[in-house]
Coordinates of C-alpha atoms and ligand atoms in Angstrom, one line a residue:
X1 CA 2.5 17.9 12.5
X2 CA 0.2 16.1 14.8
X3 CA 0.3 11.6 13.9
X4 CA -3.9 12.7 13.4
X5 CA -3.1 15.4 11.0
X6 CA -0.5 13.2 9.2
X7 CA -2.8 10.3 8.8
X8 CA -5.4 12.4 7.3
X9 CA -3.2 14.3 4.9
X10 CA -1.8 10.9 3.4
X11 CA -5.4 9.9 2.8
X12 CA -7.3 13.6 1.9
X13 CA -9.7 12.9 -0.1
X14 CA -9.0 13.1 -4.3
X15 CA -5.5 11.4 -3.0
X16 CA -4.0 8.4 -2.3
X17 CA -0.6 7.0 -1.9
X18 CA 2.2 5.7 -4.4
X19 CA 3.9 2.3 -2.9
X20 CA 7.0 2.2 -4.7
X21 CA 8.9 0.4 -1.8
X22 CA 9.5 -2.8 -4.3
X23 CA 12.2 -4.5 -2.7
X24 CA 15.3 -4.6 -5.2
X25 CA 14.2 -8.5 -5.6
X26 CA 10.8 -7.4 -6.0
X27 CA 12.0 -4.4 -8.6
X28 CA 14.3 -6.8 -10.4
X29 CA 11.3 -9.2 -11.5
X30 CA 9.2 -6.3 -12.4
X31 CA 11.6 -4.5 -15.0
X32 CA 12.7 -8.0 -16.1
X33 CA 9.0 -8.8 -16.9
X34 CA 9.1 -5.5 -19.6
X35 CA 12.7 -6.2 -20.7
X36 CA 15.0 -3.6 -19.1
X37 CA 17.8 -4.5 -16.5
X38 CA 17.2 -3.7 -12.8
X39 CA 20.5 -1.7 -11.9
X40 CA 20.6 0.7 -9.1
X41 CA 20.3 3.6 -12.1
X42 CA 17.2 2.7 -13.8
X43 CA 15.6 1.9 -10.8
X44 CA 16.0 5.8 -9.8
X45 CA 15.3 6.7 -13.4
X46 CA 11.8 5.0 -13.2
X47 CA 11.0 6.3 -10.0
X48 CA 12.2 9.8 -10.6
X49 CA 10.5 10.3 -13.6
X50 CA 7.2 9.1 -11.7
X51 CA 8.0 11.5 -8.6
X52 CA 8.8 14.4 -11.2
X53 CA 4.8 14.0 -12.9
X54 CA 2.2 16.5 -11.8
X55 CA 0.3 13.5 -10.8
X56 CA 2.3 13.7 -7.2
X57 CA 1.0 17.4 -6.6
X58 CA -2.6 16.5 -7.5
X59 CA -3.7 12.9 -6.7
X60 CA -0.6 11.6 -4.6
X61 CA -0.5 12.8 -0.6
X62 CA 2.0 10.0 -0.1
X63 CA 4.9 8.1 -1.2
X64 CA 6.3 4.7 0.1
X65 CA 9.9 4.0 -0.5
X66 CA 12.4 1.2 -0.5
X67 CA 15.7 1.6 1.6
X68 CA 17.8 2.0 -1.6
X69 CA 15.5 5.1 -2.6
X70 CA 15.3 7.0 0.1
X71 CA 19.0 7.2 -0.1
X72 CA 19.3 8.2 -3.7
X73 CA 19.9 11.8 -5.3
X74 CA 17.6 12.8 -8.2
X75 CA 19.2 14.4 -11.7
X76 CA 18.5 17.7 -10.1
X77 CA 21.0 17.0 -7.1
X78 CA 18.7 16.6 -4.6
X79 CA 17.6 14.1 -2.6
X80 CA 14.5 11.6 -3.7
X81 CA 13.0 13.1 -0.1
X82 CA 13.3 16.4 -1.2
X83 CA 11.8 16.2 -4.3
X84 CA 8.8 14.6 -2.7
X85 CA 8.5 17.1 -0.5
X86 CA 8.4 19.9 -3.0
X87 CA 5.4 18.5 -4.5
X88 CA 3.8 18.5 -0.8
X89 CA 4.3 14.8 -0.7
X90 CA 4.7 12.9 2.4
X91 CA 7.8 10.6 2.6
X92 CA 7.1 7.1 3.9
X93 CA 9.5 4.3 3.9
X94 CA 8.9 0.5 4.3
X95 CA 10.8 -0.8 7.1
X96 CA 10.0 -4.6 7.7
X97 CA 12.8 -7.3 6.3
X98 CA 10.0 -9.1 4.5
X99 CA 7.4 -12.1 4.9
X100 CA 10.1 -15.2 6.2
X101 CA 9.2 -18.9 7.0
X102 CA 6.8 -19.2 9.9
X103 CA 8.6 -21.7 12.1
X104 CA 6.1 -24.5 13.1
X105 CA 4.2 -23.6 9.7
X106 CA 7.0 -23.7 7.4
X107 CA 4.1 -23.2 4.5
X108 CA 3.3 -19.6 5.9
X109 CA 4.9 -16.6 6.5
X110 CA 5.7 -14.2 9.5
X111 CA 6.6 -10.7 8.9
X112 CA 10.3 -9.9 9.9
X113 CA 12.3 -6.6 11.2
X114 CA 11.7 -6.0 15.1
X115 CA 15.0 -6.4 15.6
X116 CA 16.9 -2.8 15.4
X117 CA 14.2 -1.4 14.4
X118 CA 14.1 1.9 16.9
X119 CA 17.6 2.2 15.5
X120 CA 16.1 2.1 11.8
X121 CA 13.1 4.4 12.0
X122 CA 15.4 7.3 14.2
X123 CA 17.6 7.2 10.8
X124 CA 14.4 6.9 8.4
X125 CA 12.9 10.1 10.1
X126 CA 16.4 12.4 9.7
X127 CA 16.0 11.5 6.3
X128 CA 12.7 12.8 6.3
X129 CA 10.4 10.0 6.6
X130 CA 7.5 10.6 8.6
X131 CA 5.2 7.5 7.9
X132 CA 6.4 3.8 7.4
X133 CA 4.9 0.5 6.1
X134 CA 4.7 -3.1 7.4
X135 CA 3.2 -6.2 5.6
X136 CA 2.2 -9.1 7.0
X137 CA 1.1 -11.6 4.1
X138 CA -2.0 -14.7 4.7
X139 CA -2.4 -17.3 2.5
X140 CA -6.0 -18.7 2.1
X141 CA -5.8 -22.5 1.3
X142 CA -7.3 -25.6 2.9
X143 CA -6.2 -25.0 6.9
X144 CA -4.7 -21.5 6.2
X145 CA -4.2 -19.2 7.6
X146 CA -3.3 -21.0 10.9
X147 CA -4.2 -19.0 14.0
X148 CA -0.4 -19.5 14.7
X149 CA 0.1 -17.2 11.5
X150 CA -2.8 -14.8 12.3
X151 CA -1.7 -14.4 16.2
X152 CA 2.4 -14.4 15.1
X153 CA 2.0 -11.1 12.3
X154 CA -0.8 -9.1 14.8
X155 CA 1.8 -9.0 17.5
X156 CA 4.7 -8.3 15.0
X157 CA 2.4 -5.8 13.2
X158 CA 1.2 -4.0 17.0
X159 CA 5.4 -3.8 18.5
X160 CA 6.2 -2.4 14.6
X161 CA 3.2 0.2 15.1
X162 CA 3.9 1.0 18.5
X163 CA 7.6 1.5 17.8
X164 CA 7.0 3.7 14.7
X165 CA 4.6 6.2 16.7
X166 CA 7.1 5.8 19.3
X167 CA 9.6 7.5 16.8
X168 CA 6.7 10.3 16.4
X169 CA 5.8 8.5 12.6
X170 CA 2.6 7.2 11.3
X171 CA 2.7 3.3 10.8
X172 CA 0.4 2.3 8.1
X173 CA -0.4 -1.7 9.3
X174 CA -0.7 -3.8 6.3
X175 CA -2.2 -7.3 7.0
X176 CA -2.5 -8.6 3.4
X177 CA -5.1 -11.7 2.8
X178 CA -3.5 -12.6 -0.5
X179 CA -6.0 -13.2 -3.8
X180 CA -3.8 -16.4 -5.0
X181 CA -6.6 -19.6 -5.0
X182 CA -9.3 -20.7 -5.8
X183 CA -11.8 -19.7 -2.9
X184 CA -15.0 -17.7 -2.7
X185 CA -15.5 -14.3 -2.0
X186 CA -17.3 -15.2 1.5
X187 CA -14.3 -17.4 2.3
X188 CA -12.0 -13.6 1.8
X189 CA -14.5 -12.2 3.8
X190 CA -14.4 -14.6 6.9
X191 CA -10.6 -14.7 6.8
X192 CA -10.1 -11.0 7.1
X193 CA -12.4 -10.4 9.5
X194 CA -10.1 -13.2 11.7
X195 CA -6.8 -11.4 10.5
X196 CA -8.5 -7.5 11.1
X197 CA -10.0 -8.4 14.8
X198 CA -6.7 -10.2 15.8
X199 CA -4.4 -7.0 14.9
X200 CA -7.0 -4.7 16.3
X201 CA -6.5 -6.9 19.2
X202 CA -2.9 -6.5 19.6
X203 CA -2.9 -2.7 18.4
X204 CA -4.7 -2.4 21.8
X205 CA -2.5 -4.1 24.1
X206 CA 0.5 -2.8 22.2
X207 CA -1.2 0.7 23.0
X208 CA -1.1 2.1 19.7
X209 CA -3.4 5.0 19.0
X210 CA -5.3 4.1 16.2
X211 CA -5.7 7.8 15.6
X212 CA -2.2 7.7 14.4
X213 CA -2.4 5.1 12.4
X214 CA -3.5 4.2 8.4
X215 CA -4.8 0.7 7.9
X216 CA -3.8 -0.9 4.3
X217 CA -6.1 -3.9 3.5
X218 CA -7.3 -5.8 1.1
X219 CA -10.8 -5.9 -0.7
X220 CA -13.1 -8.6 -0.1
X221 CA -12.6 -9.8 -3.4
X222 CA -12.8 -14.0 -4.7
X223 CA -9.6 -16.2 -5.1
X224 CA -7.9 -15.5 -8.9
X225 CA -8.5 -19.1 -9.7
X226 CA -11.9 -19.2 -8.1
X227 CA -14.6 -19.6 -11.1
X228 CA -17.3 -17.4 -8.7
X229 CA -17.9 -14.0 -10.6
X230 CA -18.8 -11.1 -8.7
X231 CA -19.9 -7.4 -9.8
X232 CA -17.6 -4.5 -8.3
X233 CA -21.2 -3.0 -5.9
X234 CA -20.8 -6.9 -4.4
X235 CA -17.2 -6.1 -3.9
X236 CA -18.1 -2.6 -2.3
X237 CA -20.8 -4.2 -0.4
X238 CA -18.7 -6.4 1.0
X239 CA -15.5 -4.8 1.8
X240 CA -17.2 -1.9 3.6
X241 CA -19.6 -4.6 5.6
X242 CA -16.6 -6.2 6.7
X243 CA -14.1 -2.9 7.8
X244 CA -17.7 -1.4 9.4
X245 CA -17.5 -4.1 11.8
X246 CA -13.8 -4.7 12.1
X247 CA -12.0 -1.8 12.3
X248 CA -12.2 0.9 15.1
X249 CA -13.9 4.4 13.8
X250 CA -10.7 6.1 15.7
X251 CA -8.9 5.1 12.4
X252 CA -9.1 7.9 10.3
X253 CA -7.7 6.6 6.9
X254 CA -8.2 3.1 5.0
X255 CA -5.7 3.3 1.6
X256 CA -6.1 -0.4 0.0
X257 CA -3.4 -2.5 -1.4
X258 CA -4.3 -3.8 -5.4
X259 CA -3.1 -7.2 -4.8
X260 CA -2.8 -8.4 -8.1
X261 CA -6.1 -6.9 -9.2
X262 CA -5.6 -4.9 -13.4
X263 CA -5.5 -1.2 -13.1
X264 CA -9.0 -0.7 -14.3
X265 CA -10.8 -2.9 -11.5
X266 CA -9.0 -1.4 -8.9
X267 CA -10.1 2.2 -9.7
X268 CA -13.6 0.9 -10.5
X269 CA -13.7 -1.5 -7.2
X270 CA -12.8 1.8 -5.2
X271 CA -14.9 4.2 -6.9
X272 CA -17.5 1.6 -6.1
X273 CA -17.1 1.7 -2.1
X274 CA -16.6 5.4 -2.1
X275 CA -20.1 5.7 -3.4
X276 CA -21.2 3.8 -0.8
X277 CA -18.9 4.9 1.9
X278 CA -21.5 6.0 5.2
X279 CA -18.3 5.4 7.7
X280 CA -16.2 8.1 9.0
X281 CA -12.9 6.8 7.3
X282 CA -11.4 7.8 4.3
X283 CA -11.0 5.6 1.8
X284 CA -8.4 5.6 -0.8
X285 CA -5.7 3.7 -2.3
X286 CA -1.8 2.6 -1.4
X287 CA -1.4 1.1 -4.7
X288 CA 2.1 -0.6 -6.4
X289 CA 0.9 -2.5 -9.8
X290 CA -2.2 -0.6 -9.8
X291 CA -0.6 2.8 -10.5
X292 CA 2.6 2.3 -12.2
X293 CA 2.0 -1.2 -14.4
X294 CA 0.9 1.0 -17.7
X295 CA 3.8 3.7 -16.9
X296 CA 6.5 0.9 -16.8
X297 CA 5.5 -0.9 -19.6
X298 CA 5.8 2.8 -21.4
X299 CA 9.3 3.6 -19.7
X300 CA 10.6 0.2 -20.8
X301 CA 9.8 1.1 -24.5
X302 CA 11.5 4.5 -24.4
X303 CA 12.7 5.5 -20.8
X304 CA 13.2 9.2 -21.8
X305 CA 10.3 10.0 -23.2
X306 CA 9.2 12.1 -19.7
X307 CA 6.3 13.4 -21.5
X308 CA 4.3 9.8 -23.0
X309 CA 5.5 8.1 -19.6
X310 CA 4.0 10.9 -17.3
X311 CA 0.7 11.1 -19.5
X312 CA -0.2 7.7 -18.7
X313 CA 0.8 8.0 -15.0
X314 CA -1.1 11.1 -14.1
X315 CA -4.1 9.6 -16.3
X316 CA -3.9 6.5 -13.7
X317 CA -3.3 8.9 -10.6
X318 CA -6.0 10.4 -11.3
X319 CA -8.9 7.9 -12.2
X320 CA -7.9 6.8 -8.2
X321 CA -7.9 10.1 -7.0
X322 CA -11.5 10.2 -8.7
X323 CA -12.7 6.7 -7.4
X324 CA -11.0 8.0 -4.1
X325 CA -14.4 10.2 -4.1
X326 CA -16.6 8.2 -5.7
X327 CA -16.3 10.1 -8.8
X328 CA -14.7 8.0 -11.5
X329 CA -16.5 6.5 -14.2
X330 CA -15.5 3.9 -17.2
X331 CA -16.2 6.9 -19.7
X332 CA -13.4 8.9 -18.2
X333 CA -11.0 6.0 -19.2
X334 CA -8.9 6.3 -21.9
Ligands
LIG401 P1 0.1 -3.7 -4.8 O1 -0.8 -2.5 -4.9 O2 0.9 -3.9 -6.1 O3 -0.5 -4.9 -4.2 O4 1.3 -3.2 -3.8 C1 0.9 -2.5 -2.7 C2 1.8 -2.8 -1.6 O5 2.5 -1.9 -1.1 C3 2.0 -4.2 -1.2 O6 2.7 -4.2 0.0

């Protein structure tokens, strides 16, 4: 398949993607917050039984995985790619090393993993990867993010994207303006409009074809400790204003990140700027908390009851893949 065709598959509309590349430090904090241990086993266990709902064949068109799990064999004997792909899933796999002290900035970040990377992704694809994932992480706060921080993670986002389609996969570029503070919602706008035209930037000189590519942002929503309250149509208002005039219409898909945001507002939030969508991208979802918190909090109560923990996943898959056409609505909650 074509990188266009790929792109557009991840983010068909009524789907969206499953991040479930938690890091194991990432993973570990998460099943310690609902009481289970974080062992290489019940890792697998809670993702398998998530990749083994019928949410994947309906509402998911992709899947991002950790190095550990696209490694792993299911119960059934075959591999986690595999069973992905049976349910007409595409594989994704996050390869950066993580958001590491920015030197010069030590209270930033700058995203790691260039180095052995072409190495990386030729494995990633013969286990059947065929689109990866990058984050680079911005702190709003006082003089943050530095321009040192915004230029630093554009150029390390552009040589990762270039690379990846390079190794004929799909790089979706991540450039996360993180909710944490107490700022306004104007304050998220300006800031990611700085972060998006600085990548866009570097995607060009790095000669990535945006065609090829999936951008993962974040809404234009106001800091969690900021006492401004908006509605979800400001939210939509704003987050489509802002990727109208940032982003190139050669990008076919736009799948956002949740960011911290409860499971309800980030179906409603999208739901919202579907209704409004005039642009030519698609718009969906590339959610982690956002899709699984409800079905790991179930697992964690009784891990083999398949049946309770896939109702509440599918349920949550498909309120997105609803909002994912402007089509969701509280009354279909449950
Ligand atoms: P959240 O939806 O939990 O923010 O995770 C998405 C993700 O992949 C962050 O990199």
């Amino acid at each position: 398949m074509k990188l266009e065709d790929i792109a557009k598959k991840m983010c068909a509309k009524g789907k969206g993607i499953l991040a479930a590349d938690e890091s194991t430090g990432t993973m570990d904090k998460r099943l310690k917050s609902v009481g289970a241990e974080s062992t290489e086993k019940n890792r697998l266990h809670f993702r398998e039984t998530l990749f083994t709902s019928d949410a994947m064949k309906n509402y998911i068109g992709g899947v991002i995985l950790f190095d550990e799990t696209i490694r792993q064999k299911t119960s059934a004997g075959i591999s986690v790619p595999e069973l992905l792909e049976k349910n007409n899933s595409i594989v994704g796999i996050k390869v950066d090393k993580g958001a590491k002290q920015l030197a010069g900035s030590p209270e930033e970040t700058v995203t790691e993993g260039l180095d052995g990377l072409r190495e990386r992704l030729n494995e990633y694809y013969k286990l059947g990867a065929r689109f990866t994932k990058w984050r680079a992480v911005y702190n709003i706060g006082g003089k943050y993010p530095s321009t040192q921080s915004i230029k630093s993670n554009a150029h390390a986002l552009a040589r990762y994207a270039s690379m990846v389609q390079e190794a004929n996969m799909v790089p979706i570029v991540e450039p996360e303006v993180l909710m944490d503070g107490n700022h306004d919602i104007d304050t998220c706008y300006k800031t990611t409009t700085n972060v998006l035209n600085e990548c866009y930037n570097e995607l060009a000189i790095q000669k990535v074809s945006l065609k090829g590519t999936v951008l993962k942002p974040n809404m234009i929503v106001p800091g969690t400790k900021s006492s401004e309250r908006v509605t979800s149509e400001e939210i939509a208002k704003k987050t489509l204003d802002c990727l109208k005039k940032n982003v190139p219409s050669e990008v076919p898909g736009i799948a956002f990140l949740s960011g911290g945001q409860s499971e309800l507002e980030a179906s409603k939030n999208l739901d919202s700027i579907n209704k409004i969508n005039d642009t030519s991208f698609l718009i969906t979802f590339s959610y982690g908390r956002a899709l699984q918190q409800s079905a790991l909090k179930t697992w964690s109560k009784e891990m083999n009851d398949t049946k309770a923990i896939h109702k509440i996943f599918n349920h949550r898959a498909n309120m997105n893949g609803l909002a994912s056409k402007g089509e969701w609505s509280q009354s279909l909650e449950i």
